[in-house]
CSV table of C-alpha atoms in Angstrom, one decimal:
chain,number,residue,atom,x,y,z
A,1,MET,CA,-26.5,25.4,-3.3
A,2,ASN,CA,-24.1,26.9,-5.7
A,3,PHE,CA,-20.4,26.0,-5.8
A,4,ASP,CA,-18.5,28.8,-3.9
A,5,ILE,CA,-15.0,29.4,-5.4
A,6,GLN,CA,-13.9,31.6,-2.5
A,7,PHE,CA,-14.9,29.0,0.1
A,8,ALA,CA,-13.2,26.3,-1.9
A,9,LEU,CA,-9.9,28.3,-2.0
A,10,SER,CA,-10.2,28.9,1.7
A,11,MET,CA,-10.2,25.1,2.2
A,12,LEU,CA,-6.9,24.8,0.4
A,13,PRO,CA,-4.6,25.7,3.4
A,14,ILE,CA,-6.5,23.2,5.6
A,15,VAL,CA,-6.1,20.4,3.1
A,16,LEU,CA,-2.4,21.3,2.5
A,17,GLU,CA,-1.8,21.2,6.2
A,18,ALA,CA,-3.0,17.7,6.3
A,19,ILE,CA,-0.9,16.5,3.4
A,20,PRO,CA,2.1,15.5,5.7
A,21,MET,CA,-0.1,13.1,7.6
A,22,THR,CA,-1.5,11.6,4.4
A,23,ILE,CA,2.0,11.1,3.0
A,24,LEU,CA,3.3,9.7,6.3
A,25,VAL,CA,0.5,7.1,6.3
A,26,ALA,CA,0.9,6.3,2.6
A,27,ILE,CA,4.7,5.9,2.8
A,28,SER,CA,4.6,3.8,6.0
A,29,ALA,CA,1.9,1.6,4.6
A,30,CYS,CA,3.8,1.1,1.4
A,31,ILE,CA,6.9,0.0,3.3
A,32,GLY,CA,4.9,-2.2,5.6
A,33,ALA,CA,2.9,-3.8,2.8
A,34,SER,CA,6.0,-4.4,0.7
A,35,LEU,CA,8.0,-6.1,3.6
A,36,LEU,CA,5.0,-8.1,4.8
A,37,GLY,CA,4.0,-9.1,1.2
A,38,PHE,CA,7.6,-10.2,0.4
A,39,SER,CA,7.8,-12.2,3.7
A,40,LEU,CA,4.5,-13.9,2.9
A,41,GLU,CA,5.7,-14.9,-0.5
A,42,MET,CA,9.0,-16.2,0.9
A,43,LEU,CA,7.1,-18.3,3.5
A,44,ARG,CA,4.8,-19.6,0.8
A,45,ARG,CA,7.8,-20.9,-1.1
A,46,SER,CA,9.7,-22.3,1.9
A,47,ASN,CA,7.5,-25.4,2.6
A,48,ARG,CA,4.7,-27.1,0.8
A,49,TYR,CA,2.4,-27.4,3.9
A,50,LEU,CA,3.3,-24.0,5.2
A,51,GLY,CA,2.6,-22.7,1.6
A,52,TRP,CA,-1.0,-24.0,1.8
A,53,PHE,CA,-1.5,-22.1,5.0
A,54,ILE,CA,0.1,-18.9,3.7
A,55,ARG,CA,-2.0,-19.1,0.5
A,56,PHE,CA,-5.1,-19.2,2.7
A,57,VAL,CA,-3.9,-16.2,4.7
A,58,ILE,CA,-3.3,-14.2,1.5
A,59,ASP,CA,-6.7,-15.1,0.1
A,60,PHE,CA,-8.3,-14.2,3.4
A,61,ILE,CA,-6.6,-10.8,3.5
A,62,ARG,CA,-7.5,-10.0,-0.1
A,63,SER,CA,-11.2,-11.2,0.3
A,64,THR,CA,-11.8,-8.9,3.3
A,65,PRO,CA,-12.6,-5.2,2.8
A,66,ALA,CA,-9.8,-2.8,4.0
A,67,LEU,CA,-12.3,-0.8,6.1
A,68,VAL,CA,-13.5,-4.0,7.9
A,69,GLN,CA,-9.9,-4.8,8.8
A,70,ILE,CA,-9.3,-1.3,10.1
A,71,TYR,CA,-12.6,-1.4,12.1
A,72,PHE,CA,-11.5,-4.8,13.6
A,73,PHE,CA,-8.1,-3.5,14.7
A,74,TYR,CA,-9.6,-0.3,16.1
A,75,PHE,CA,-12.9,-1.4,17.7
A,76,VAL,CA,-12.6,-5.2,18.3
A,77,LEU,CA,-9.0,-5.8,19.5
A,78,PRO,CA,-9.3,-3.4,22.5
A,79,PHE,CA,-11.8,-5.9,23.9
A,80,TYR,CA,-9.0,-8.4,24.1
A,81,GLY,CA,-6.5,-6.0,25.6
A,82,VAL,CA,-4.8,-4.9,22.3
A,83,THR,CA,-5.0,-1.1,22.0
A,84,MET,CA,-3.2,0.9,19.4
A,85,PRO,CA,-3.3,4.6,18.5
A,86,ALA,CA,-5.5,5.5,15.5
A,87,LEU,CA,-2.5,6.3,13.3
A,88,ALA,CA,-0.9,3.0,14.1
A,89,VAL,CA,-4.2,1.2,13.4
A,90,GLY,CA,-4.4,2.8,10.0
A,91,ILE,CA,-0.9,2.0,9.0
A,92,VAL,CA,-1.1,-1.6,10.2
A,93,GLY,CA,-4.5,-2.1,8.6
A,94,LEU,CA,-3.4,-0.8,5.2
A,95,SER,CA,-0.1,-2.6,5.4
A,96,ILE,CA,-1.8,-5.9,6.0
A,97,TYR,CA,-4.5,-5.4,3.4
A,98,TYR,CA,-2.2,-4.5,0.6
A,99,SER,CA,0.4,-7.1,1.6
A,100,GLY,CA,-1.9,-9.8,0.2
A,101,TYR,CA,-1.9,-8.1,-3.2
A,102,LEU,CA,1.8,-7.4,-3.2
A,103,ALA,CA,2.5,-11.0,-2.3
A,104,GLU,CA,0.9,-12.0,-5.6
A,105,VAL,CA,2.9,-9.3,-7.4
A,106,PHE,CA,6.2,-10.7,-5.9
A,107,LYS,CA,5.1,-14.2,-6.9
A,108,ALA,CA,4.6,-13.1,-10.5
A,109,GLY,CA,7.9,-11.2,-10.5
A,110,ILE,CA,9.9,-14.2,-9.2
A,111,GLU,CA,8.2,-16.7,-11.5
A,112,ALA,CA,9.2,-14.5,-14.5
A,113,ILE,CA,12.9,-15.0,-13.6
A,114,PRO,CA,14.5,-17.9,-15.5
A,115,SER,CA,15.1,-20.9,-13.2
A,116,GLY,CA,18.7,-20.9,-14.3
A,117,GLN,CA,19.3,-17.9,-12.2
A,118,PHE,CA,18.6,-19.9,-9.0
A,119,GLU,CA,20.8,-22.7,-10.2
A,120,ALA,CA,23.6,-20.2,-11.1
A,121,ALA,CA,23.4,-18.6,-7.6
A,122,LYS,CA,23.7,-22.0,-6.0
A,123,ALA,CA,26.6,-23.0,-8.2
A,124,ILE,CA,28.7,-20.0,-6.9
A,125,GLY,CA,28.0,-21.0,-3.3
A,126,LEU,CA,25.2,-18.6,-2.4
A,127,ASN,CA,22.6,-19.8,0.1
A,128,ARG,CA,18.9,-19.4,-0.4
A,129,LEU,CA,18.7,-16.1,1.4
A,130,ASP,CA,21.7,-14.5,-0.3
A,131,ALA,CA,20.5,-15.7,-3.7
A,132,THR,CA,17.1,-14.2,-3.1
A,133,ILE,CA,18.5,-10.8,-1.9
A,134,PHE,CA,21.4,-10.3,-4.3
A,135,VAL,CA,20.4,-12.2,-7.4
A,136,ILE,CA,16.6,-12.7,-7.5
A,137,ALA,CA,15.4,-9.4,-5.9
A,138,PRO,CA,17.1,-7.0,-8.3
A,139,GLN,CA,15.7,-8.8,-11.3
A,140,MET,CA,12.3,-9.2,-9.7
A,141,LEU,CA,12.1,-5.4,-9.1
A,142,ARG,CA,12.4,-4.8,-12.8
A,143,ASN,CA,9.5,-7.1,-13.4
A,144,ILE,CA,7.2,-5.6,-10.8
A,145,ALA,CA,7.9,-1.9,-10.8
A,146,ALA,CA,4.8,-1.0,-12.7
A,147,PRO,CA,2.3,-3.2,-10.7
A,148,MET,CA,3.8,-2.2,-7.4
A,149,GLY,CA,3.5,1.5,-8.4
A,150,SER,CA,-0.2,0.9,-9.1
A,151,TYR,CA,-0.7,-0.6,-5.6
A,152,PHE,CA,1.2,2.3,-4.1
A,153,VAL,CA,-1.2,4.7,-5.7
A,154,GLY,CA,-4.0,2.5,-4.4
A,155,ILE,CA,-2.6,2.8,-0.8
A,156,LEU,CA,-2.5,6.6,-1.2
A,157,LYS,CA,-6.2,6.6,-2.3
A,158,SER,CA,-7.1,4.4,0.6
A,159,THR,CA,-5.8,6.8,3.3
A,160,PRO,CA,-9.2,8.5,3.5
A,161,TYR,CA,-10.5,5.3,5.2
A,162,LEU,CA,-8.6,6.5,8.3
A,163,ALA,CA,-10.9,9.5,8.6
A,164,VAL,CA,-13.5,7.1,10.2
A,165,ILE,CA,-11.2,6.4,13.2
A,166,GLY,CA,-10.1,10.1,13.7
A,167,VAL,CA,-6.8,10.3,11.8
A,168,ASN,CA,-6.5,13.9,10.6
A,169,GLU,CA,-5.5,13.2,7.0
A,170,MET,CA,-6.8,15.2,4.1
A,171,LEU,CA,-10.3,13.9,4.0
A,172,GLY,CA,-10.7,13.9,7.8
A,173,ALA,CA,-9.5,17.6,8.0
A,174,SER,CA,-11.9,18.7,5.2
A,175,MET,CA,-14.8,16.7,6.7
A,176,GLN,CA,-14.5,18.6,10.0
A,177,VAL,CA,-14.9,21.9,8.1
A,178,ALA,CA,-17.7,20.5,6.0
A,179,SER,CA,-19.7,19.2,9.0
A,180,ASP,CA,-19.4,22.7,10.6
A,181,THR,CA,-20.5,24.6,7.5
A,182,PHE,CA,-22.8,22.0,6.0
A,183,ARG,CA,-21.0,22.6,2.7
A,184,TYR,CA,-19.5,19.4,1.3
A,185,GLY,CA,-19.0,20.1,-2.4
A,186,GLU,CA,-16.1,22.5,-2.1
A,187,PRO,CA,-14.1,20.4,0.5
A,188,MET,CA,-14.5,17.2,-1.5
A,189,ALA,CA,-13.5,19.0,-4.8
A,190,ILE,CA,-10.3,20.3,-3.2
A,191,VAL,CA,-9.4,17.0,-1.7
A,192,GLY,CA,-10.1,15.2,-5.0
A,193,ILE,CA,-7.8,17.6,-6.9
A,194,VAL,CA,-5.0,17.3,-4.4
A,195,PHE,CA,-5.3,13.5,-4.4
A,196,LEU,CA,-5.2,13.6,-8.2
A,197,ILE,CA,-2.0,15.6,-8.2
A,198,LEU,CA,-0.4,13.3,-5.7
A,199,ALA,CA,-1.4,10.1,-7.5
A,200,VAL,CA,-0.2,11.5,-10.9
A,201,SER,CA,3.1,12.4,-9.3
A,202,ILE,CA,3.6,8.9,-7.8
A,203,ALA,CA,2.7,7.3,-11.2
A,204,GLN,CA,5.3,9.5,-12.9
A,205,LEU,CA,8.0,8.6,-10.4
A,206,VAL,CA,7.2,4.9,-10.9
A,207,ARG,CA,7.4,5.4,-14.7
A,208,LEU,CA,10.8,7.1,-14.3
A,209,LEU,CA,12.0,4.2,-12.0
A,210,GLU,CA,10.8,1.7,-14.5
A,211,GLU,CA,12.7,3.4,-17.4
A,212,ARG,CA,15.8,3.6,-15.2
A,213,LEU,CA,15.6,-0.1,-14.4
A,214,LEU,CA,15.1,-1.0,-18.0
A,215,LEU,CA,18.1,1.0,-19.0
A,216,SER,CA,20.3,-0.6,-16.4
A,217,SER,CA,19.2,-4.1,-17.5
A,218,ARG,CA,20.4,-3.3,-21.0
A,219,ARG,CA,23.9,-2.3,-20.0
């Protein structure tokens, strides 16, 4: 079966119509993964014994495939009375999965900050929470902008997992047409090109943010 340019171009409006859903899932999961990952890292540092448990939780999250976690939330939890819409399952699943990776990113970013910064914050009367938010977090962000950006791109590229639970993101929308026409090459090509454009755009934004943070640190 030859590649049909006209059919591929006819797929473009369908894929573009699904972009808002893809971006909604990606942004929500990025925010959720960042908040949860930072919380996990703070809990790991709060207490030695709790830290051991949180370390196990992080390793468990990272060692389990994202699709398995999404299946668990969507197909298993309803048996125990916990039911969520497919969109919520996708966002929660991706947030939890990538929180394990971002927790390690936050750990590396905090450990790269000189210990004297913590001591200086305590010396001027800041408590642990204020020191973390106003002193440590801004410096940490400069250290982790690049790896966080990479994981944000990873979250974007993971949104097609949600097609298996009926979320109408780009892959799901194109697969509906492909299953009706039995032509898969053109829809996959268009989806791949659009994902490439979105991923490169995010990478460029992260690069600009990294340069801006670097300039601000030199002032």
